[in-house]
Amino acid sequence: MSIAHNIHYFTSLLPHGVKLVCVSKFHPSSAIQEAYEAGQRVFGESKVQELIEKQAQLPADIEWHFIGHLQTNKIKQLLPYVYLIHGVDSAKLLVEINKEAKKKGLLVNCLLQVHIAKEETKFGFSTEELLFFLQSESFYQLKHVRINGLMGMATNTTNIDTIRSEFKSLKLVFDQLKTSVFSSQNTFTELSVGMSSDYEIAIEEGSTMVRIGSAIFGPRL
Ligand SMILES: *Cc1c(COP(=O)(O)O)cnc(C)c1O
């Protein structure tokens, strides 16, 4: 199937209120251009250098999302080009993003990544860490970042029950924060969960943003 076909497929399939983040990492700008011509404007990249290079080659109205693990020494380069940083996985990283944003006079949109998978390797806050941090004075001081919601990745498994229960646990945390820490902010709205293999479950469990790569572009090289 063509890239254009796949974009049309996903945009017609996704319910109202679920945004498609088309994950273009490792695919050439020509592939992104094809998706763009099919109407897609939101793309996700996981390497800062790659995002910057593609941004320079492609139309200016693309909304670039950073979905990878962000190293603090790359924040400065990324900030001018990024619309939303999905994987803010530590207090230290958020503090550093705030510091660079302040220097540049920016307000940077961020999602906090919560560790919901069983694997040790996936990044993110534990629920306890997150609740503790969000109630701390150090979080309150950060005026140059806006927390738009949460992001998570399920365990890489074919067990649907495991995936579903991980997404459910994240939705619970999201709802809890929405009515407590963020109750006065109407910008805490996004739950970024679901990829090519598990987006259907994610949508059933409250996703507002699915990050889909291989189901649109085919396998990455
Ligand atoms: C690569 C990646 C995706 C997309 O994965 P697919 O299986 O190709 O849909 C989604 N989210 C993150 C964080 C990724 O790194």
PDB file of C-alpha atoms and ligand atoms in Angstrom:
ATOM      1  CA  MET A   1       0.000   0.000   0.000  1.00  0.00           C
ATOM      2  CA  SER A   2       1.189   3.538  -0.697  1.00  0.00           C
ATOM      3  CA  ILE A   3       2.055   6.061   2.002  1.00  0.00           C
ATOM      4  CA  ALA A   4      -0.834   8.279   0.866  1.00  0.00           C
ATOM      5  CA  HIS A   5      -3.229   5.352   1.148  1.00  0.00           C
ATOM      6  CA  ASN A   6      -2.031   4.604   4.675  1.00  0.00           C
ATOM      7  CA  ILE A   7      -2.414   8.230   5.777  1.00  0.00           C
ATOM      8  CA  HIS A   8      -5.973   8.290   4.457  1.00  0.00           C
ATOM      9  CA  TYR A   9      -6.647   4.959   6.135  1.00  0.00           C
ATOM     10  CA  PHE A  10      -5.529   6.192   9.558  1.00  0.00           C
ATOM     11  CA  THR A  11      -7.122   9.622   9.348  1.00  0.00           C
ATOM     12  CA  SER A  12     -10.487   8.083   8.499  1.00  0.00           C
ATOM     13  CA  LEU A  13     -10.164   5.352  11.132  1.00  0.00           C
ATOM     14  CA  LEU A  14      -9.106   7.432  14.119  1.00  0.00           C
ATOM     15  CA  PRO A  15     -11.986   8.686  16.259  1.00  0.00           C
ATOM     16  CA  HIS A  16     -12.542  12.405  16.726  1.00  0.00           C
ATOM     17  CA  GLY A  17     -10.134  13.648  19.395  1.00  0.00           C
ATOM     18  CA  VAL A  18      -7.326  11.223  18.573  1.00  0.00           C
ATOM     19  CA  LYS A  19      -4.427  12.848  16.777  1.00  0.00           C
ATOM     20  CA  LEU A  20      -2.135  10.972  14.404  1.00  0.00           C
ATOM     21  CA  VAL A  21       1.570  11.505  15.016  1.00  0.00           C
ATOM     22  CA  CYS A  22       3.176  10.036  11.926  1.00  0.00           C
ATOM     23  CA  VAL A  23       6.523   8.584  13.079  1.00  0.00           C
ATOM     24  CA  SER A  24       8.996   9.246  10.280  1.00  0.00           C
ATOM     25  CA  LYS A  25      12.287   8.368  12.025  1.00  0.00           C
ATOM     26  CA  PHE A  26      14.825   6.660   9.736  1.00  0.00           C
ATOM     27  CA  HIS A  27      12.653   7.349   6.669  1.00  0.00           C
ATOM     28  CA  PRO A  28      13.823   9.864   4.058  1.00  0.00           C
ATOM     29  CA  SER A  29      12.340  13.325   3.563  1.00  0.00           C
ATOM     30  CA  SER A  30      10.810  12.118   0.286  1.00  0.00           C
ATOM     31  CA  ALA A  31       8.606   9.709   2.259  1.00  0.00           C
ATOM     32  CA  ILE A  32       7.537  12.517   4.586  1.00  0.00           C
ATOM     33  CA  GLN A  33       6.750  14.676   1.569  1.00  0.00           C
ATOM     34  CA  GLU A  34       4.421  11.950   0.274  1.00  0.00           C
ATOM     35  CA  ALA A  35       2.591  11.846   3.594  1.00  0.00           C
ATOM     36  CA  TYR A  36       2.453  15.639   3.628  1.00  0.00           C
ATOM     37  CA  GLU A  37       0.849  15.714   0.193  1.00  0.00           C
ATOM     38  CA  ALA A  38      -1.762  13.277   1.496  1.00  0.00           C
ATOM     39  CA  GLY A  39      -2.636  15.905   4.115  1.00  0.00           C
ATOM     40  CA  GLN A  40      -0.540  14.848   7.117  1.00  0.00           C
ATOM     41  CA  ARG A  41       1.050  17.710   9.083  1.00  0.00           C
ATOM     42  CA  VAL A  42       2.216  16.087  12.333  1.00  0.00           C
ATOM     43  CA  PHE A  43       5.429  14.059  12.305  1.00  0.00           C
ATOM     44  CA  GLY A  44       7.447  12.389  15.060  1.00  0.00           C
ATOM     45  CA  GLU A  45      11.222  11.997  15.136  1.00  0.00           C
ATOM     46  CA  SER A  46      13.472  10.384  17.742  1.00  0.00           C
ATOM     47  CA  LYS A  47      16.876  11.951  16.950  1.00  0.00           C
ATOM     48  CA  VAL A  48      17.522  15.675  17.288  1.00  0.00           C
ATOM     49  CA  GLN A  49      19.913  15.907  14.344  1.00  0.00           C
ATOM     50  CA  GLU A  50      17.555  14.029  12.056  1.00  0.00           C
ATOM     51  CA  LEU A  51      14.611  16.238  13.019  1.00  0.00           C
ATOM     52  CA  ILE A  52      16.586  19.419  12.344  1.00  0.00           C
ATOM     53  CA  GLU A  53      17.820  18.222   8.949  1.00  0.00           C
ATOM     54  CA  LYS A  54      14.354  17.170   7.828  1.00  0.00           C
ATOM     55  CA  GLN A  55      12.772  20.349   9.162  1.00  0.00           C
ATOM     56  CA  ALA A  56      15.070  22.376   6.902  1.00  0.00           C
ATOM     57  CA  GLN A  57      14.102  20.348   3.817  1.00  0.00           C
ATOM     58  CA  LEU A  58      10.346  20.161   4.289  1.00  0.00           C
ATOM     59  CA  PRO A  59       7.368  22.569   4.373  1.00  0.00           C
ATOM     60  CA  ALA A  60       7.320  25.056   7.230  1.00  0.00           C
ATOM     61  CA  ASP A  61       3.805  24.223   8.417  1.00  0.00           C
ATOM     62  CA  ILE A  62       4.807  20.756   9.637  1.00  0.00           C
ATOM     63  CA  GLU A  63       4.328  20.223  13.378  1.00  0.00           C
ATOM     64  CA  TRP A  64       7.450  18.359  14.567  1.00  0.00           C
ATOM     65  CA  HIS A  65       7.105  16.160  17.635  1.00  0.00           C
ATOM     66  CA  PHE A  66      10.125  14.753  19.429  1.00  0.00           C
ATOM     67  CA  ILE A  67       9.376  11.214  20.619  1.00  0.00           C
ATOM     68  CA  GLY A  68      12.827   9.881  21.526  1.00  0.00           C
ATOM     69  CA  HIS A  69      14.961   9.930  24.634  1.00  0.00           C
ATOM     70  CA  LEU A  70      16.252  13.513  24.827  1.00  0.00           C
ATOM     71  CA  GLN A  71      19.783  14.127  26.065  1.00  0.00           C
ATOM     72  CA  THR A  72      20.282  17.369  27.977  1.00  0.00           C
ATOM     73  CA  ASN A  73      23.116  18.513  25.687  1.00  0.00           C
ATOM     74  CA  LYS A  74      20.717  18.441  22.680  1.00  0.00           C
ATOM     75  CA  ILE A  75      17.901  20.516  24.180  1.00  0.00           C
ATOM     76  CA  LYS A  76      19.239  23.830  22.970  1.00  0.00           C
ATOM     77  CA  GLN A  77      19.407  22.673  19.338  1.00  0.00           C
ATOM     78  CA  LEU A  78      15.960  21.107  19.439  1.00  0.00           C
ATOM     79  CA  LEU A  79      13.882  23.872  21.023  1.00  0.00           C
ATOM     80  CA  PRO A  80      13.523  26.233  18.039  1.00  0.00           C
ATOM     81  CA  TYR A  81      11.988  23.472  15.896  1.00  0.00           C
ATOM     82  CA  VAL A  82       9.920  21.318  18.191  1.00  0.00           C
ATOM     83  CA  TYR A  83       6.172  21.644  18.761  1.00  0.00           C
ATOM     84  CA  LEU A  84       5.851  19.007  21.471  1.00  0.00           C
ATOM     85  CA  ILE A  85       8.386  16.898  23.395  1.00  0.00           C
ATOM     86  CA  HIS A  86       6.720  13.569  24.202  1.00  0.00           C
ATOM     87  CA  GLY A  87       9.273  11.745  26.294  1.00  0.00           C
ATOM     88  CA  VAL A  88      10.234  13.976  29.219  1.00  0.00           C
ATOM     89  CA  ASP A  89      11.328  11.160  31.481  1.00  0.00           C
ATOM     90  CA  SER A  90      12.955  12.838  34.482  1.00  0.00           C
ATOM     91  CA  ALA A  91      12.727  15.924  36.686  1.00  0.00           C
ATOM     92  CA  LYS A  92      16.284  16.790  35.720  1.00  0.00           C
ATOM     93  CA  LEU A  93      15.407  16.830  32.020  1.00  0.00           C
ATOM     94  CA  LEU A  94      12.371  19.047  32.576  1.00  0.00           C
ATOM     95  CA  VAL A  95      14.458  21.465  34.639  1.00  0.00           C
ATOM     96  CA  GLU A  96      17.024  21.654  31.825  1.00  0.00           C
ATOM     97  CA  ILE A  97      14.358  22.198  29.160  1.00  0.00           C
ATOM     98  CA  ASN A  98      12.933  25.003  31.289  1.00  0.00           C
ATOM     99  CA  LYS A  99      16.378  26.578  31.629  1.00  0.00           C
ATOM    100  CA  GLU A 100      16.980  26.657  27.853  1.00  0.00           C
ATOM    101  CA  ALA A 101      13.411  27.786  27.164  1.00  0.00           C
ATOM    102  CA  LYS A 102      13.849  30.663  29.572  1.00  0.00           C
ATOM    103  CA  LYS A 103      17.022  31.815  27.787  1.00  0.00           C
ATOM    104  CA  LYS A 104      15.185  31.769  24.472  1.00  0.00           C
ATOM    105  CA  GLY A 105      11.979  33.319  25.858  1.00  0.00           C
ATOM    106  CA  LEU A 106       9.935  30.239  24.932  1.00  0.00           C
ATOM    107  CA  LEU A 107       7.141  28.249  26.508  1.00  0.00           C
ATOM    108  CA  VAL A 108       7.803  24.616  25.556  1.00  0.00           C
ATOM    109  CA  ASN A 109       5.050  21.991  25.296  1.00  0.00           C
ATOM    110  CA  CYS A 110       5.979  18.750  27.070  1.00  0.00           C
ATOM    111  CA  LEU A 111       4.486  15.384  27.909  1.00  0.00           C
ATOM    112  CA  LEU A 112       5.807  13.566  30.952  1.00  0.00           C
ATOM    113  CA  GLN A 113       6.736   9.968  30.244  1.00  0.00           C
ATOM    114  CA  VAL A 114       5.526   7.438  32.768  1.00  0.00           C
ATOM    115  CA  HIS A 115       7.132   4.008  33.048  1.00  0.00           C
ATOM    116  CA  ILE A 116       4.249   1.550  32.648  1.00  0.00           C
ATOM    117  CA  ALA A 117       5.997  -1.395  30.964  1.00  0.00           C
ATOM    118  CA  LYS A 118       7.524  -4.393  32.684  1.00  0.00           C
ATOM    119  CA  GLU A 119      10.838  -3.994  30.874  1.00  0.00           C
ATOM    120  CA  GLU A 120      13.626  -2.313  32.817  1.00  0.00           C
ATOM    121  CA  THR A 121      14.836  -0.561  29.693  1.00  0.00           C
ATOM    122  CA  LYS A 122      11.915   1.759  29.015  1.00  0.00           C
ATOM    123  CA  PHE A 123      12.428   5.276  30.294  1.00  0.00           C
ATOM    124  CA  GLY A 124      10.090   7.302  32.460  1.00  0.00           C
ATOM    125  CA  PHE A 125       8.896   8.398  35.878  1.00  0.00           C
ATOM    126  CA  SER A 126       7.343   5.860  38.190  1.00  0.00           C
ATOM    127  CA  THR A 127       3.875   6.944  39.289  1.00  0.00           C
ATOM    128  CA  GLU A 128       5.166   7.668  42.811  1.00  0.00           C
ATOM    129  CA  GLU A 129       8.084   9.753  41.530  1.00  0.00           C
ATOM    130  CA  LEU A 130       5.756  11.697  39.268  1.00  0.00           C
ATOM    131  CA  LEU A 131       3.238  12.543  41.993  1.00  0.00           C
ATOM    132  CA  PHE A 132       6.020  13.549  44.339  1.00  0.00           C
ATOM    133  CA  PHE A 133       7.734  15.754  41.752  1.00  0.00           C
ATOM    134  CA  LEU A 134       4.549  17.490  40.597  1.00  0.00           C
ATOM    135  CA  GLN A 135       3.782  18.519  44.168  1.00  0.00           C
ATOM    136  CA  SER A 136       7.273  19.871  44.782  1.00  0.00           C
ATOM    137  CA  GLU A 137       8.416  23.473  44.874  1.00  0.00           C
ATOM    138  CA  SER A 138      10.988  22.735  42.160  1.00  0.00           C
ATOM    139  CA  PHE A 139       8.193  21.847  39.723  1.00  0.00           C
ATOM    140  CA  TYR A 140       6.185  24.913  40.679  1.00  0.00           C
ATOM    141  CA  GLN A 141       9.162  27.115  39.772  1.00  0.00           C
ATOM    142  CA  LEU A 142       9.216  25.975  36.124  1.00  0.00           C
ATOM    143  CA  LYS A 143       7.464  28.719  34.178  1.00  0.00           C
ATOM    144  CA  HIS A 144       8.843  28.012  30.690  1.00  0.00           C
ATOM    145  CA  VAL A 145       7.450  24.528  30.200  1.00  0.00           C
ATOM    146  CA  ARG A 146       3.805  23.606  29.754  1.00  0.00           C
ATOM    147  CA  ILE A 147       2.756  20.087  30.695  1.00  0.00           C
ATOM    148  CA  ASN A 148       0.229  19.068  28.062  1.00  0.00           C
ATOM    149  CA  GLY A 149      -0.239  15.540  29.351  1.00  0.00           C
ATOM    150  CA  LEU A 150       1.403  12.140  29.710  1.00  0.00           C
ATOM    151  CA  MET A 151       3.118   9.646  27.442  1.00  0.00           C
ATOM    152  CA  GLY A 152       3.721   5.946  27.886  1.00  0.00           C
ATOM    153  CA  MET A 153       4.844   2.782  26.129  1.00  0.00           C
ATOM    154  CA  ALA A 154       3.442  -0.636  26.884  1.00  0.00           C
ATOM    155  CA  THR A 155       5.543  -3.757  27.277  1.00  0.00           C
ATOM    156  CA  ASN A 156       6.650  -5.198  23.949  1.00  0.00           C
ATOM    157  CA  THR A 157       4.461  -8.306  24.120  1.00  0.00           C
ATOM    158  CA  THR A 158       1.672 -10.011  22.213  1.00  0.00           C
ATOM    159  CA  ASN A 159      -0.290 -10.381  25.448  1.00  0.00           C
ATOM    160  CA  ILE A 160      -3.220  -8.011  24.931  1.00  0.00           C
ATOM    161  CA  ASP A 161      -4.256  -8.141  28.596  1.00  0.00           C
ATOM    162  CA  THR A 162      -0.831  -6.920  29.717  1.00  0.00           C
ATOM    163  CA  ILE A 163      -0.887  -4.041  27.234  1.00  0.00           C
ATOM    164  CA  ARG A 164      -4.443  -3.092  28.151  1.00  0.00           C
ATOM    165  CA  SER A 165      -3.780  -3.083  31.882  1.00  0.00           C
ATOM    166  CA  GLU A 166      -0.674  -0.907  31.402  1.00  0.00           C
ATOM    167  CA  PHE A 167      -2.643   1.622  29.351  1.00  0.00           C
ATOM    168  CA  LYS A 168      -5.439   1.557  31.948  1.00  0.00           C
ATOM    169  CA  SER A 169      -2.972   2.280  34.753  1.00  0.00           C
ATOM    170  CA  LEU A 170      -1.635   5.299  32.861  1.00  0.00           C
ATOM    171  CA  LYS A 171      -5.146   6.609  32.169  1.00  0.00           C
ATOM    172  CA  LEU A 172      -5.863   6.416  35.920  1.00  0.00           C
ATOM    173  CA  VAL A 173      -2.786   8.528  36.693  1.00  0.00           C
ATOM    174  CA  PHE A 174      -3.756  10.962  33.937  1.00  0.00           C
ATOM    175  CA  ASP A 175      -7.304  11.375  35.286  1.00  0.00           C
ATOM    176  CA  GLN A 176      -6.014  11.764  38.820  1.00  0.00           C
ATOM    177  CA  LEU A 177      -3.584  14.533  37.808  1.00  0.00           C
ATOM    178  CA  LYS A 178      -6.201  16.265  35.687  1.00  0.00           C
ATOM    179  CA  THR A 179      -8.430  16.717  38.716  1.00  0.00           C
ATOM    180  CA  SER A 180      -5.643  17.555  41.178  1.00  0.00           C
ATOM    181  CA  VAL A 181      -2.309  19.127  40.188  1.00  0.00           C
ATOM    182  CA  PHE A 182      -3.593  20.360  36.806  1.00  0.00           C
ATOM    183  CA  SER A 183      -7.220  21.084  37.706  1.00  0.00           C
ATOM    184  CA  SER A 184      -6.861  24.789  36.955  1.00  0.00           C
ATOM    185  CA  GLN A 185      -5.072  24.227  33.622  1.00  0.00           C
ATOM    186  CA  ASN A 186      -7.165  23.397  30.588  1.00  0.00           C
ATOM    187  CA  THR A 187      -3.993  22.530  28.644  1.00  0.00           C
ATOM    188  CA  PHE A 188      -3.437  19.203  30.406  1.00  0.00           C
ATOM    189  CA  THR A 189      -5.327  17.201  27.779  1.00  0.00           C
ATOM    190  CA  GLU A 190      -3.066  14.729  25.987  1.00  0.00           C
ATOM    191  CA  LEU A 191      -2.447  11.068  26.585  1.00  0.00           C
ATOM    192  CA  SER A 192       0.165   9.873  24.067  1.00  0.00           C
ATOM    193  CA  VAL A 193      -0.152   6.096  23.933  1.00  0.00           C
ATOM    194  CA  GLY A 194      -0.330   3.586  21.110  1.00  0.00           C
ATOM    195  CA  MET A 195       1.976   2.613  18.248  1.00  0.00           C
ATOM    196  CA  SER A 196       1.503   0.450  15.130  1.00  0.00           C
ATOM    197  CA  SER A 197       1.139  -2.751  17.147  1.00  0.00           C
ATOM    198  CA  ASP A 198      -1.169  -1.551  19.918  1.00  0.00           C
ATOM    199  CA  TYR A 199      -2.985   1.620  18.850  1.00  0.00           C
ATOM    200  CA  GLU A 200      -6.416  -0.041  18.820  1.00  0.00           C
ATOM    201  CA  ILE A 201      -6.128  -0.990  22.495  1.00  0.00           C
ATOM    202  CA  ALA A 202      -4.666   2.440  23.285  1.00  0.00           C
ATOM    203  CA  ILE A 203      -7.656   4.214  21.730  1.00  0.00           C
ATOM    204  CA  GLU A 204     -10.075   2.034  23.686  1.00  0.00           C
ATOM    205  CA  GLU A 205      -8.168   2.997  26.829  1.00  0.00           C
ATOM    206  CA  GLY A 206      -8.311   6.752  26.298  1.00  0.00           C
ATOM    207  CA  SER A 207      -5.424   7.697  23.983  1.00  0.00           C
ATOM    208  CA  THR A 208      -5.586  11.163  22.438  1.00  0.00           C
ATOM    209  CA  MET A 209      -2.394  10.772  20.368  1.00  0.00           C
ATOM    210  CA  VAL A 210      -1.165   7.670  18.593  1.00  0.00           C
ATOM    211  CA  ARG A 211       2.438   7.495  17.361  1.00  0.00           C
ATOM    212  CA  ILE A 212       2.418   5.372  14.220  1.00  0.00           C
ATOM    213  CA  GLY A 213       5.447   4.608  12.087  1.00  0.00           C
ATOM    214  CA  SER A 214       5.797   1.201  10.463  1.00  0.00           C
ATOM    215  CA  ALA A 215       2.066   0.804   9.717  1.00  0.00           C
ATOM    216  CA  ILE A 216       2.387   3.911   7.505  1.00  0.00           C
ATOM    217  CA  PHE A 217       5.905   3.773   6.080  1.00  0.00           C
ATOM    218  CA  GLY A 218       6.678   0.058   6.283  1.00  0.00           C
ATOM    219  CA  PRO A 219       9.645  -1.373   8.169  1.00  0.00           C
ATOM    220  CA  ARG A 220      12.553   0.913   9.147  1.00  0.00           C
ATOM    221  CA  LEU A 221      15.896   0.152   7.566  1.00  0.00           C
TER     222      LEU A 221
HETATM  223  C1  LIG B   1       9.505   4.347  16.825  1.00  0.00           C
HETATM  224  C2  LIG B   1       8.513   4.781  17.828  1.00  0.00           C
HETATM  225  C3  LIG B   1       7.134   4.711  17.566  1.00  0.00           C
HETATM  226  C4  LIG B   1       6.548   4.127  16.299  1.00  0.00           C
HETATM  227  O1  LIG B   1       6.639   2.748  16.301  1.00  0.00           O
HETATM  228  P1  LIG B   1       5.924   1.857  15.163  1.00  0.00           P
HETATM  229  O2  LIG B   1       5.905   0.513  15.768  1.00  0.00           O
HETATM  230  O3  LIG B   1       6.775   1.952  13.958  1.00  0.00           O
HETATM  231  O4  LIG B   1       4.565   2.416  14.947  1.00  0.00           O
HETATM  232  C5  LIG B   1       6.265   5.198  18.528  1.00  0.00           C
HETATM  233  N1  LIG B   1       6.717   5.721  19.667  1.00  0.00           N
HETATM  234  C6  LIG B   1       8.023   5.801  19.961  1.00  0.00           C
HETATM  235  C7  LIG B   1       8.436   6.391  21.243  1.00  0.00           C
HETATM  236  C8  LIG B   1       8.959   5.340  19.051  1.00  0.00           C
HETATM  237  O5  LIG B   1      10.269   5.429  19.354  1.00  0.00           O
END
